[in-house]
Amino acid sequence: MIKYNIMTKGGIVLKNKFIEKLPKLAISISIFTVLSLMVFLSVNKNSVPENTDATNQIKGVVTNYFNSEYESIKKGKAVNVDAIIGDEKLKEYVNLRNTREGLWYKKLNYGLTNYSIKINYSSINFNGTIYNIDITKDTTFSFDIDPDTVSKEWDVKHVITLKKTDNKWLIDSDKSDETSDLDEKISHLKEISKSIDTEINEYNDSLKTLDNPMKNK
């Protein structure tokens, strides 16, 4: 290594000291860059969604999935979910539930005046073929019979899996308290659908003794 002595007003500066440190600094930067790239690739493979378009699409599917119940109540008839759910059993349950909810409130003549669903994404993981999503859901809603009474559900947890079918992301499973035993819930919904008019009459009779009908519901 060639050493250069440079005279300055303050004394002698050995330029070779900087020359000696430069390769070490370059090596340190290179190692840091490689390590950073390895970490990024690892995170990108396991945690980061496939791409922005796919992420927006699956969020849209999840939003429609949760909105379907309240839209069914609002319209007085079931909002079909065949286009957003791939699993047949889950699809059957949600369609039965939406039918029941829409018909129940329509027969009671309760109009849904407002509802709001906030979906909080805890994680979105893509493994090459499926998305696994952890969320919590906050919901508020009210009816025209008593618009000042607002019902609330907070921090409802769901673990949702989506798979791609015919270039569309469809919900394959939903693990939550609501869907803990689909066979039992499907059977129950089919049974009570046969006697909805009787239930409505019994419910209306019970309301006659109450000052505020919505308190019981």
CSV table of C-alpha atoms in Angstrom, one decimal:
chain,number,residue,atom,x,y,z
A,1,MET,CA,0.0,0.0,0.0
A,2,ILE,CA,1.3,3.5,-0.9
A,3,LYS,CA,1.3,6.0,1.9
A,4,TYR,CA,0.6,9.6,1.2
A,5,ASN,CA,1.6,12.3,3.7
A,6,ILE,CA,-0.5,15.4,3.2
A,7,MET,CA,0.6,18.6,5.0
A,8,THR,CA,-2.1,20.8,6.5
A,9,LYS,CA,-2.1,23.8,8.8
A,10,GLY,CA,-3.0,21.6,11.7
A,11,GLY,CA,-0.3,19.0,11.1
A,12,ILE,CA,0.2,15.8,9.0
A,13,VAL,CA,-2.8,13.7,7.9
A,14,LEU,CA,-1.9,10.2,6.7
A,15,LYS,CA,-4.2,9.6,3.8
A,16,ASN,CA,-3.4,5.9,3.9
A,17,LYS,CA,-5.5,5.5,7.1
A,18,PHE,CA,-8.6,6.3,5.2
A,19,ILE,CA,-7.5,4.0,2.4
A,20,GLU,CA,-7.0,1.1,4.9
A,21,LYS,CA,-10.4,1.5,6.4
A,22,LEU,CA,-12.3,1.7,3.1
A,23,PRO,CA,-12.3,-2.0,2.3
A,24,LYS,CA,-13.5,-2.9,5.8
A,25,LEU,CA,-16.3,-0.4,5.5
A,26,ALA,CA,-17.3,-1.8,2.1
A,27,ILE,CA,-17.3,-5.4,3.5
A,28,SER,CA,-19.5,-4.3,6.4
A,29,ILE,CA,-21.9,-2.6,4.1
A,30,SER,CA,-22.0,-5.7,1.8
A,31,ILE,CA,-22.7,-8.0,4.7
A,32,PHE,CA,-25.4,-5.8,6.1
A,33,THR,CA,-27.0,-5.6,2.6
A,34,VAL,CA,-27.0,-9.4,2.2
A,35,LEU,CA,-28.4,-9.9,5.6
A,36,SER,CA,-31.1,-7.3,5.0
A,37,LEU,CA,-32.0,-8.9,1.7
A,38,MET,CA,-32.3,-12.4,3.3
A,39,VAL,CA,-34.6,-11.1,6.0
A,40,PHE,CA,-36.7,-9.3,3.4
A,41,LEU,CA,-37.0,-12.4,1.2
A,42,SER,CA,-38.0,-14.5,4.3
A,43,VAL,CA,-40.7,-12.1,5.3
A,44,ASN,CA,-41.9,-11.7,1.8
A,45,LYS,CA,-42.3,-15.5,1.4
A,46,ASN,CA,-44.1,-16.1,4.6
A,47,SER,CA,-46.0,-13.0,5.6
A,48,VAL,CA,-46.5,-10.6,2.7
A,49,PRO,CA,-49.5,-11.2,0.3
A,50,GLU,CA,-48.9,-12.3,-3.3
A,51,ASN,CA,-49.5,-8.8,-4.6
A,52,THR,CA,-51.5,-5.7,-4.0
A,53,ASP,CA,-54.2,-6.6,-6.4
A,54,ALA,CA,-54.7,-10.0,-4.7
A,55,THR,CA,-54.8,-8.4,-1.3
A,56,ASN,CA,-57.4,-5.9,-2.3
A,57,GLN,CA,-59.4,-8.7,-3.9
A,58,ILE,CA,-59.4,-10.9,-0.8
A,59,LYS,CA,-60.3,-7.9,1.4
A,60,GLY,CA,-63.3,-7.2,-0.8
A,61,VAL,CA,-64.4,-10.9,-0.6
A,62,VAL,CA,-64.1,-10.8,3.2
A,63,THR,CA,-66.0,-7.5,3.4
A,64,ASN,CA,-68.9,-8.9,1.2
A,65,TYR,CA,-68.9,-12.1,3.3
A,66,PHE,CA,-69.6,-10.1,6.5
A,67,ASN,CA,-71.9,-7.6,4.9
A,68,SER,CA,-74.1,-10.3,3.5
A,69,GLU,CA,-76.0,-10.9,6.8
A,70,TYR,CA,-76.8,-7.2,7.3
A,71,GLU,CA,-77.7,-6.7,3.6
A,72,SER,CA,-80.1,-9.6,3.8
A,73,ILE,CA,-81.8,-8.0,6.8
A,74,LYS,CA,-81.8,-4.6,5.0
A,75,LYS,CA,-83.4,-6.1,1.9
A,76,GLY,CA,-85.7,-8.5,3.7
A,77,LYS,CA,-84.4,-11.5,1.7
A,78,ALA,CA,-81.2,-13.5,1.5
A,79,VAL,CA,-78.1,-12.1,-0.2
A,80,ASN,CA,-76.6,-15.1,-2.0
A,81,VAL,CA,-73.0,-15.8,-1.2
A,82,ASP,CA,-72.2,-18.5,-3.9
A,83,ALA,CA,-69.8,-16.1,-5.6
A,84,ILE,CA,-67.6,-15.5,-2.6
A,85,ILE,CA,-67.6,-18.9,-0.7
A,86,GLY,CA,-66.0,-22.0,-2.1
A,87,ASP,CA,-66.7,-24.5,0.7
A,88,GLU,CA,-70.2,-26.1,0.1
A,89,LYS,CA,-71.0,-26.6,3.8
A,90,LEU,CA,-70.0,-23.0,4.8
A,91,LYS,CA,-72.0,-21.7,1.8
A,92,GLU,CA,-75.1,-23.7,2.8
A,93,TYR,CA,-74.9,-22.4,6.4
A,94,VAL,CA,-74.5,-18.7,5.4
A,95,ASN,CA,-77.3,-18.9,2.8
A,96,LEU,CA,-79.6,-20.5,5.4
A,97,ARG,CA,-78.7,-17.9,8.0
A,98,ASN,CA,-79.2,-15.0,5.5
A,99,THR,CA,-82.6,-16.4,4.5
A,100,ARG,CA,-83.6,-16.7,8.1
A,101,GLU,CA,-82.4,-13.2,9.2
A,102,GLY,CA,-83.9,-11.5,6.2
A,103,LEU,CA,-87.3,-13.2,6.6
A,104,TRP,CA,-87.4,-12.8,10.4
A,105,TYR,CA,-87.0,-9.0,10.4
A,106,LYS,CA,-89.2,-8.5,7.3
A,107,LYS,CA,-92.1,-10.4,9.1
A,108,LEU,CA,-91.5,-8.3,12.2
A,109,ASN,CA,-91.5,-5.2,10.0
A,110,TYR,CA,-88.2,-4.0,11.4
A,111,GLY,CA,-86.2,-1.9,9.0
A,112,LEU,CA,-82.4,-1.8,9.4
A,113,THR,CA,-81.6,1.9,9.4
A,114,ASN,CA,-77.9,1.7,9.9
A,115,TYR,CA,-75.0,-0.8,10.3
A,116,SER,CA,-71.2,-0.5,10.4
A,117,ILE,CA,-68.6,-3.3,10.2
A,118,LYS,CA,-65.0,-2.6,11.0
A,119,ILE,CA,-62.6,-5.4,10.0
A,120,ASN,CA,-59.2,-5.3,11.8
A,121,TYR,CA,-56.6,-7.4,10.0
A,122,SER,CA,-54.2,-8.9,12.5
A,123,SER,CA,-52.3,-10.9,9.8
A,124,ILE,CA,-52.5,-11.8,6.2
A,125,ASN,CA,-50.3,-14.8,5.2
A,126,PHE,CA,-49.8,-16.2,1.7
A,127,ASN,CA,-48.1,-19.6,1.2
A,128,GLY,CA,-48.3,-19.9,-2.5
A,129,THR,CA,-51.8,-21.5,-2.9
A,130,ILE,CA,-53.9,-20.0,-0.1
A,131,TYR,CA,-54.3,-17.0,2.1
A,132,ASN,CA,-54.7,-17.3,5.8
A,133,ILE,CA,-56.2,-14.3,7.5
A,134,ASP,CA,-56.6,-13.5,11.2
A,135,ILE,CA,-59.1,-10.7,11.9
A,136,THR,CA,-61.3,-9.2,14.6
A,137,LYS,CA,-64.6,-7.6,13.7
A,138,ASP,CA,-66.5,-4.7,15.4
A,139,THR,CA,-70.2,-4.2,14.4
A,140,THR,CA,-72.8,-1.7,15.2
A,141,PHE,CA,-76.4,-1.6,14.0
A,142,SER,CA,-79.9,-0.2,14.7
A,143,PHE,CA,-83.5,-0.5,13.5
A,144,ASP,CA,-86.1,2.0,12.6
A,145,ILE,CA,-88.4,0.9,15.4
A,146,ASP,CA,-85.9,2.4,17.9
A,147,PRO,CA,-83.1,4.1,16.0
A,148,ASP,CA,-81.5,5.5,19.2
A,149,THR,CA,-80.9,2.0,20.5
A,150,VAL,CA,-77.6,0.8,18.9
A,151,SER,CA,-76.5,-2.8,19.2
A,152,LYS,CA,-72.8,-3.5,19.3
A,153,GLU,CA,-70.5,-6.5,18.9
A,154,TRP,CA,-66.8,-6.0,19.6
A,155,ASP,CA,-63.6,-7.9,19.0
A,156,VAL,CA,-65.3,-11.0,17.3
A,157,LYS,CA,-62.4,-13.2,16.2
A,158,HIS,CA,-62.3,-15.0,12.8
A,159,VAL,CA,-59.6,-17.1,11.1
A,160,ILE,CA,-60.4,-17.2,7.4
A,161,THR,CA,-58.8,-19.2,4.6
A,162,LEU,CA,-59.2,-18.3,1.0
A,163,LYS,CA,-58.3,-20.5,-2.1
A,164,LYS,CA,-58.2,-19.5,-5.7
A,165,THR,CA,-60.8,-21.0,-8.0
A,166,ASP,CA,-61.2,-20.0,-11.7
A,167,ASN,CA,-59.0,-16.9,-11.0
A,168,LYS,CA,-61.2,-15.9,-8.1
A,169,TRP,CA,-60.3,-15.9,-4.4
A,170,LEU,CA,-63.1,-17.7,-2.5
A,171,ILE,CA,-63.5,-18.3,1.2
A,172,ASP,CA,-62.7,-22.0,2.0
A,173,SER,CA,-63.1,-21.9,5.8
A,174,ASP,CA,-64.1,-19.6,8.6
A,175,LYS,CA,-63.0,-20.6,12.1
A,176,SER,CA,-65.1,-18.7,14.7
A,177,ASP,CA,-67.6,-19.2,17.5
A,178,GLU,CA,-70.4,-18.7,15.0
A,179,THR,CA,-69.2,-21.5,12.7
A,180,SER,CA,-67.9,-23.9,15.3
A,181,ASP,CA,-70.3,-26.7,14.4
A,182,LEU,CA,-71.7,-26.2,10.9
A,183,ASP,CA,-73.6,-29.5,10.8
A,184,GLU,CA,-75.5,-28.7,14.0
A,185,LYS,CA,-76.2,-25.1,12.9
A,186,ILE,CA,-77.4,-26.1,9.5
A,187,SER,CA,-79.7,-28.7,10.9
A,188,HIS,CA,-81.1,-26.2,13.4
A,189,LEU,CA,-81.7,-23.5,10.8
A,190,LYS,CA,-83.5,-26.0,8.6
A,191,GLU,CA,-85.7,-27.1,11.5
A,192,ILE,CA,-86.7,-23.6,12.7
A,193,SER,CA,-87.4,-22.4,9.2
A,194,LYS,CA,-90.5,-24.6,9.2
A,195,SER,CA,-92.1,-22.8,12.2
A,196,ILE,CA,-91.0,-19.1,11.6
A,197,ASP,CA,-94.6,-17.8,11.6
A,198,THR,CA,-95.3,-19.5,14.9
A,199,GLU,CA,-92.1,-18.0,16.4
A,200,ILE,CA,-93.0,-14.6,15.1
A,201,ASN,CA,-96.5,-14.7,16.7
A,202,GLU,CA,-95.0,-15.8,20.0
A,203,TYR,CA,-92.4,-13.1,19.8
A,204,ASN,CA,-95.0,-10.4,19.1
A,205,ASP,CA,-97.1,-11.6,22.0
A,206,SER,CA,-94.2,-11.3,24.3
A,207,LEU,CA,-93.6,-7.7,23.2
A,208,LYS,CA,-97.0,-6.6,24.4
A,209,THR,CA,-95.7,-6.6,28.0
A,210,LEU,CA,-92.6,-4.6,27.2
A,211,ASP,CA,-92.2,-0.8,27.0
A,212,ASN,CA,-89.4,-1.1,24.4
A,213,PRO,CA,-89.6,-4.0,22.0
A,214,MET,CA,-85.9,-3.9,21.1
A,215,LYS,CA,-84.8,-4.5,24.7
A,216,ASN,CA,-85.9,-8.1,24.4
A,217,LYS,CA,-84.3,-8.7,21.0
